[in-house]
GROMACS .gro file of C-alpha atoms in nm:
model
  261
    1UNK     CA    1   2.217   0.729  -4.751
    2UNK     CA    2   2.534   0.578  -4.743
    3UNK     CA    3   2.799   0.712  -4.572
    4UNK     CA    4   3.184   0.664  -4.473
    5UNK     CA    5   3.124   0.688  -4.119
    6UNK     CA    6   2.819   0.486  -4.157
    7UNK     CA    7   3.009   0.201  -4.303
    8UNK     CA    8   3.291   0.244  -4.072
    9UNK     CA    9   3.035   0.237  -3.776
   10UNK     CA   10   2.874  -0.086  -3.948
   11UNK     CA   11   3.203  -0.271  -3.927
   12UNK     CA   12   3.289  -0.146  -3.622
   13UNK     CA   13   2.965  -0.321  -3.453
   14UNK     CA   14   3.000  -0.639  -3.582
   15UNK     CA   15   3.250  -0.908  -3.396
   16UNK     CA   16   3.347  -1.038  -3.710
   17UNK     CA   17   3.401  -0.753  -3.929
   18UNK     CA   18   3.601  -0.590  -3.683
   19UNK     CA   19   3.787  -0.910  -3.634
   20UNK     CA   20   3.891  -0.862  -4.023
   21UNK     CA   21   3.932  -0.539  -3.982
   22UNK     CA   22   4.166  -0.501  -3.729
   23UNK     CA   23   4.366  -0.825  -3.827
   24UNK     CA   24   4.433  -0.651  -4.176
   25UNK     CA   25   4.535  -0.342  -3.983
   26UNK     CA   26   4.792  -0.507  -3.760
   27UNK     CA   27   4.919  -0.739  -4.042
   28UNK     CA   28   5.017  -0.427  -4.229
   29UNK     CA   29   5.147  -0.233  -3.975
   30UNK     CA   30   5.389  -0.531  -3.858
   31UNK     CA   31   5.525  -0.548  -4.167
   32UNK     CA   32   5.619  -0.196  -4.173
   33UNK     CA   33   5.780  -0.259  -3.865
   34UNK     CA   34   5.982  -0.568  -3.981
   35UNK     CA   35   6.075  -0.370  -4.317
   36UNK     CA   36   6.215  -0.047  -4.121
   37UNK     CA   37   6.439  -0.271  -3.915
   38UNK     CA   38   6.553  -0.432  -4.169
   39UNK     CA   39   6.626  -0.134  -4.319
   40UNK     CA   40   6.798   0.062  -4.037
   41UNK     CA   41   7.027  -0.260  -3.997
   42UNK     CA   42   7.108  -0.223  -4.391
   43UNK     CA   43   7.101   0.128  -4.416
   44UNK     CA   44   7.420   0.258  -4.646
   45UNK     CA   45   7.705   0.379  -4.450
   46UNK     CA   46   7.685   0.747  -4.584
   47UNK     CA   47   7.369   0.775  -4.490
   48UNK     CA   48   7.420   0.650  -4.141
   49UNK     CA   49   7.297   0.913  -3.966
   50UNK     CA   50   6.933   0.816  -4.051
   51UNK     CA   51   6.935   0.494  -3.865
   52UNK     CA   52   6.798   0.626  -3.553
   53UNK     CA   53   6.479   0.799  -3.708
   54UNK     CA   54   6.429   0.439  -3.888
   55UNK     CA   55   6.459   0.239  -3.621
   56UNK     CA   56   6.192   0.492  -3.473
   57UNK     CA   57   5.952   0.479  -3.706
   58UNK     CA   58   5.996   0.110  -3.752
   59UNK     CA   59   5.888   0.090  -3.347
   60UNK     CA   60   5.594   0.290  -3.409
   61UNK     CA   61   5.478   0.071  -3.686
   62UNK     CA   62   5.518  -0.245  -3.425
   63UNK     CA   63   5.361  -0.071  -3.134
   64UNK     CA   64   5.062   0.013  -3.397
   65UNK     CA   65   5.001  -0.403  -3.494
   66UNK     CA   66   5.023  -0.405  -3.059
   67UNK     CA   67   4.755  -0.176  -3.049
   68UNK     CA   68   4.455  -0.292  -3.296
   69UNK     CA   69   4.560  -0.683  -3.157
   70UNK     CA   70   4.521  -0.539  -2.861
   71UNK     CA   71   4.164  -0.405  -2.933
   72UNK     CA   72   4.063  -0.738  -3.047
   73UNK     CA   73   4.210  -0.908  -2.696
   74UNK     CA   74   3.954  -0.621  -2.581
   75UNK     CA   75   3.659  -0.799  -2.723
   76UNK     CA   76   3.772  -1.136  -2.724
   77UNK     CA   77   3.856  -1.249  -3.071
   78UNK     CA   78   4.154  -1.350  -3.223
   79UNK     CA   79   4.338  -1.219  -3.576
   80UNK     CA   80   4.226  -1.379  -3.888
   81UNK     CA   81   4.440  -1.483  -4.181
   82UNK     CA   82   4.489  -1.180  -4.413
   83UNK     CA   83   4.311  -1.235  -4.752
   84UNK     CA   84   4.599  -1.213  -4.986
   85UNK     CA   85   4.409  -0.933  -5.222
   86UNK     CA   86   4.391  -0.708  -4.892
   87UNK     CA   87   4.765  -0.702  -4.821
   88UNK     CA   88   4.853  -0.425  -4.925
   89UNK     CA   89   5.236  -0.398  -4.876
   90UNK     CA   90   5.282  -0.750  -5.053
   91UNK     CA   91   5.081  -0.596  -5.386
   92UNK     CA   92   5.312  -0.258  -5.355
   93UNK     CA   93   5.568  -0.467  -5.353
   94UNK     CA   94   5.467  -0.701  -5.671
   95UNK     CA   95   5.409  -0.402  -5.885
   96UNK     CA   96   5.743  -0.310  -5.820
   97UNK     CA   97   5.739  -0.050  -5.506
   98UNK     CA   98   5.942  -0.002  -5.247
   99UNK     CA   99   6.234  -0.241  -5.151
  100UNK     CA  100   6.165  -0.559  -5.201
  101UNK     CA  101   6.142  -0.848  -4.924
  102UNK     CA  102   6.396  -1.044  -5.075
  103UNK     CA  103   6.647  -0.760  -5.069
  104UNK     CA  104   6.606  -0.658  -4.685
  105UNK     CA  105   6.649  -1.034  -4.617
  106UNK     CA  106   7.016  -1.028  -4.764
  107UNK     CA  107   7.317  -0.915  -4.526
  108UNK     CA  108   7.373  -0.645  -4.787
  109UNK     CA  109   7.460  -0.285  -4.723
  110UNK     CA  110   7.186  -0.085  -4.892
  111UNK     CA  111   7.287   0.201  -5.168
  112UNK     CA  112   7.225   0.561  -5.107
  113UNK     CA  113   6.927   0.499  -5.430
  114UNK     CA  114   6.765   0.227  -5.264
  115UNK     CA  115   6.766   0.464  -4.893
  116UNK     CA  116   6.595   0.745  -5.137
  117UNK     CA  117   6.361   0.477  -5.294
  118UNK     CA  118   6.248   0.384  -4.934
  119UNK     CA  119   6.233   0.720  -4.798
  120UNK     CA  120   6.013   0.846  -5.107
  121UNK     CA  121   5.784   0.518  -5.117
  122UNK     CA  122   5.720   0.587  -4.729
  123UNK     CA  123   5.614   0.928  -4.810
  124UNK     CA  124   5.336   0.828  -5.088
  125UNK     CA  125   5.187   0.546  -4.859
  126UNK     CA  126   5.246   0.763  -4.520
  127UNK     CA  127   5.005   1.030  -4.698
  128UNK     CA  128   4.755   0.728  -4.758
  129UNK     CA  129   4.805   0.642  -4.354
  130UNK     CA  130   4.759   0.997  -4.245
  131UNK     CA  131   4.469   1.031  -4.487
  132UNK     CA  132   4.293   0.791  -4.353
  133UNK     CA  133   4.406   0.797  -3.937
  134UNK     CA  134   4.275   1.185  -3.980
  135UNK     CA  135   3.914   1.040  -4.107
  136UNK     CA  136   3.886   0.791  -3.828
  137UNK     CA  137   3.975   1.065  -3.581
  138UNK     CA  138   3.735   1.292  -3.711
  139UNK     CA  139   3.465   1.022  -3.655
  140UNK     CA  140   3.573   0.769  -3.385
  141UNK     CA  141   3.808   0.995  -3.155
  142UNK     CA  142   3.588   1.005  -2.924
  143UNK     CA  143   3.517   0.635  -2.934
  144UNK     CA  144   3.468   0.472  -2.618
  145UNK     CA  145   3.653   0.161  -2.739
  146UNK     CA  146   3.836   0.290  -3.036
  147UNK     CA  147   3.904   0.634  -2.957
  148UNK     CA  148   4.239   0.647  -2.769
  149UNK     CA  149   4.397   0.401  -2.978
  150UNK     CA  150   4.321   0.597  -3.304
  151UNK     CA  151   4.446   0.928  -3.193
  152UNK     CA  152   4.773   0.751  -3.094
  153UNK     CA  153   4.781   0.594  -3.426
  154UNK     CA  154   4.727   0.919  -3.553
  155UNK     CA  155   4.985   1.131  -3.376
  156UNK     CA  156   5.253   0.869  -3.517
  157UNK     CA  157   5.094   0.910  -3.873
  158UNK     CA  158   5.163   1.244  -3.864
  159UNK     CA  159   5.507   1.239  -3.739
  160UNK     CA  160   5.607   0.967  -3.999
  161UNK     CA  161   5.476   1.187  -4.292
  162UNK     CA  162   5.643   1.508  -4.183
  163UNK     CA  163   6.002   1.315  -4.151
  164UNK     CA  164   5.958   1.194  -4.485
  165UNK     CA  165   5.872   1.540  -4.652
  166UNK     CA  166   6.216   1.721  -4.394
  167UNK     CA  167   6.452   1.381  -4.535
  168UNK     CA  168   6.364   1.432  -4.875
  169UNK     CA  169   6.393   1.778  -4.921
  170UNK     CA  170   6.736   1.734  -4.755
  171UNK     CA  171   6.838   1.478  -5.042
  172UNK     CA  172   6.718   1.685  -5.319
  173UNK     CA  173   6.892   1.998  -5.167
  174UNK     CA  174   7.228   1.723  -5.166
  175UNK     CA  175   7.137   1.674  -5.569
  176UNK     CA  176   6.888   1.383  -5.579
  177UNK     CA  177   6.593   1.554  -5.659
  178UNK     CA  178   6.555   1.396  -6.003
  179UNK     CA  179   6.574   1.092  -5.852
  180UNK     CA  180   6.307   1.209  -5.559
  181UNK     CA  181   6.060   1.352  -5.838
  182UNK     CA  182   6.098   1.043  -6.078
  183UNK     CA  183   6.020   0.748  -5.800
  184UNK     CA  184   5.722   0.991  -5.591
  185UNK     CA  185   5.502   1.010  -5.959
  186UNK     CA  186   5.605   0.624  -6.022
  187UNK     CA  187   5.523   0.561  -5.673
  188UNK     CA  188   5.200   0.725  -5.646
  189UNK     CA  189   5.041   0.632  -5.950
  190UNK     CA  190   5.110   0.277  -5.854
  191UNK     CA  191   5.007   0.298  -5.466
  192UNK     CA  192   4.683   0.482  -5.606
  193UNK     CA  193   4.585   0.136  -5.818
  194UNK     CA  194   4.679  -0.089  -5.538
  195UNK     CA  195   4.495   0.139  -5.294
  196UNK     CA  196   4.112   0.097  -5.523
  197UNK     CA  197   4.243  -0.283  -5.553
  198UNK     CA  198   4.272  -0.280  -5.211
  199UNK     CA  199   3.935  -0.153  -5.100
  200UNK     CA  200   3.761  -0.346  -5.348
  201UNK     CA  201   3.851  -0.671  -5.231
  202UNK     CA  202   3.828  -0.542  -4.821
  203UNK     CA  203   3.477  -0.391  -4.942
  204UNK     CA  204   3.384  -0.744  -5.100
  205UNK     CA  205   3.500  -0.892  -4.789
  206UNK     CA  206   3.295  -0.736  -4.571
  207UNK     CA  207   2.986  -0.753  -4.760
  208UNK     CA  208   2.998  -1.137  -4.686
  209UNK     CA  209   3.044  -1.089  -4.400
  210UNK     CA  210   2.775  -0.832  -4.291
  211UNK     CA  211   2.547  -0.980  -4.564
  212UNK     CA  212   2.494  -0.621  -4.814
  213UNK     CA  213   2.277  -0.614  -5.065
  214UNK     CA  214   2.405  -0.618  -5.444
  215UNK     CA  215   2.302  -0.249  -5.464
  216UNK     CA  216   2.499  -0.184  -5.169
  217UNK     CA  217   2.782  -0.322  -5.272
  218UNK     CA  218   2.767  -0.171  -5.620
  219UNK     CA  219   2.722   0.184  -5.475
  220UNK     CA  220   3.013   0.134  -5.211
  221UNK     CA  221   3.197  -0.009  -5.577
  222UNK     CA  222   3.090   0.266  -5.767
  223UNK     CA  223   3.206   0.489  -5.514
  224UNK     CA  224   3.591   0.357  -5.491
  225UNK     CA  225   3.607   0.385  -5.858
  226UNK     CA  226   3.502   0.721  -5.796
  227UNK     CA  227   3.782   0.805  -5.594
  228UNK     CA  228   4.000   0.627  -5.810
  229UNK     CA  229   3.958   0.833  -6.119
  230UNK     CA  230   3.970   1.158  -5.902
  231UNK     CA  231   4.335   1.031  -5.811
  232UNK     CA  232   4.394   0.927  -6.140
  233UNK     CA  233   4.362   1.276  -6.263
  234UNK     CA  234   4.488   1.488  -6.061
  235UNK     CA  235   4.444   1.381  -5.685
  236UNK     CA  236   4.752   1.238  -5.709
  237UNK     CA  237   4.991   1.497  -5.668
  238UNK     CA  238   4.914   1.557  -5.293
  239UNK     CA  239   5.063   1.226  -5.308
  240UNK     CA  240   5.418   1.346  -5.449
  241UNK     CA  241   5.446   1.716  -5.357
  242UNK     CA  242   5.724   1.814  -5.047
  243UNK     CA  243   5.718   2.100  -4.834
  244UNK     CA  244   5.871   2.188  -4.529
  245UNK     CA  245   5.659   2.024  -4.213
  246UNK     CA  246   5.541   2.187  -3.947
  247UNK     CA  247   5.700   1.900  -3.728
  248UNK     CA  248   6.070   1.944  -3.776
  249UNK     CA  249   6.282   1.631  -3.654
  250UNK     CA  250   5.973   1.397  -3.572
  251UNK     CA  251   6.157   1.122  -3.555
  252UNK     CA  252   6.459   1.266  -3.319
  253UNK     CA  253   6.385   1.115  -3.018
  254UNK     CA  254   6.262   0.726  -2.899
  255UNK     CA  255   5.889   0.570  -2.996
  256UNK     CA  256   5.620   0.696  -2.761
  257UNK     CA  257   5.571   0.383  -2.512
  258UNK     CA  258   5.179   0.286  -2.514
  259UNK     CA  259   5.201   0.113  -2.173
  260UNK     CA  260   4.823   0.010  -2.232
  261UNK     CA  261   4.855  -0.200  -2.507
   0.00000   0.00000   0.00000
């Protein structure tokens, strides 16, 4: 029977699936680190009082591509290019998503709209980060090799979410929440797409690389369509809903150094 901790555990064991794995990771997690600096350096003058809490969470992102490089020093291997259909903060992006490359490049102050944009993109693909750190934990934190690492990851996660939900509920309190509402649903029903395309490809990926059967990959298919049309309906809107986190001011203080990596 197939299962997610079987797969993970499958990918895990191999050099060169966890060589792809792990390059994918750290590619996408540098980026978010480029894109909050960027951002803190642009963010709009009003608004100023957010740049420390960006600049944190943009040193977080960094110190997480550190870490799963880091675990492939470990082993001995070096990153691999990123296939193009796995990145998935370039496809956000494309469909339209977040702040674009091209804007964070310019020496441009940012608006107060395009902070809010930012702020509510980060919490729909924060969710999908959290979601998905909280899995590993529950069935690698006690990995040997991947365990410490992962709970780190996790911890940050976690923090990143809850300053996202305490931000925006203090912009829609200061009259944005139409704007809040409007770009979480757009946001989320788009990251949910990218996220299937997204596992598809890494899925098909894999396979050739660990040599699966065409039932296996159909059922491991079959499965993230599965999930897909559960989001689709309704599994969405833990995606857009904000509340007030149990972590208040996550982001108040400097990144957590991770000497080891």
């Amino acid at each position: 029977m197939l299962t997610a901790k079987g797969l993970f555990q499958e990918i895990i064991d191999n050099d060169e699936s966890f060589r792809l794995f792990c390059s994918i990771a750290a590619s996408g997690e540098s980026q978010g680190g480029w894109e909050n600096a960027r951002i803190a350096a642009l963010v709009a003058p009003g608004m100023a009082e957010l740049t420390p809490k960006i600049v944190r969470h943009g040193a977080d992102e960094d110190k997480h591509g550190r870490i799963f490089r880091a675990l492939l020093r470990k082993r001995g291997l070096e990153p691999v290019p990123v296939p193009p259909d796995t990145d998935y903060t370039m496809l956000l992006e494309r469909r339209g998503i977040g702040l674009t490359h091209d804007k964070l490049r310019r020496d441009e102050r940012l608006t107060e709209e395009d902070v809010i944009v930012y702020l509510a993109h980060s919490r729909v693909t924060e969710q999908r980060a959290a979601d998905q750190m909280d899995m590993l934990v529950a069935y690698f934190g006690d990995h040997p090799e991947l365990g410490r690492a992962i709970r780190m990851i996790d911890d940050d996660e976690a923090n990143h979410l809850a300053y996202c939900h305490e931000e925006l509920l203090r912009l829609a309190r200061a009259g944005h929440g139409r704007l809040i509402q409007r770009t979480l649903r757009e946001s989320a029903l788009v990251e949910i797409r990218v996220h299937r395309d997204v596992s598809l490809a890494v899925m098909g990926h894999m396979g050739r690389v660990l040599g699966w059967s065409r039932p296996k990959a159909a059922v491991l298919a079959a499965g993230i369509h599965a999930v897909y049309a559960y989001e689709r309906a309704a599994g969405w809107h833990r995606m857009v809903g904000l509340r007030t986190p149990e972590r208040l001011d996550a982001l108040g203080g400097p990144a957590v150094p991770a000497p080891a990596y």
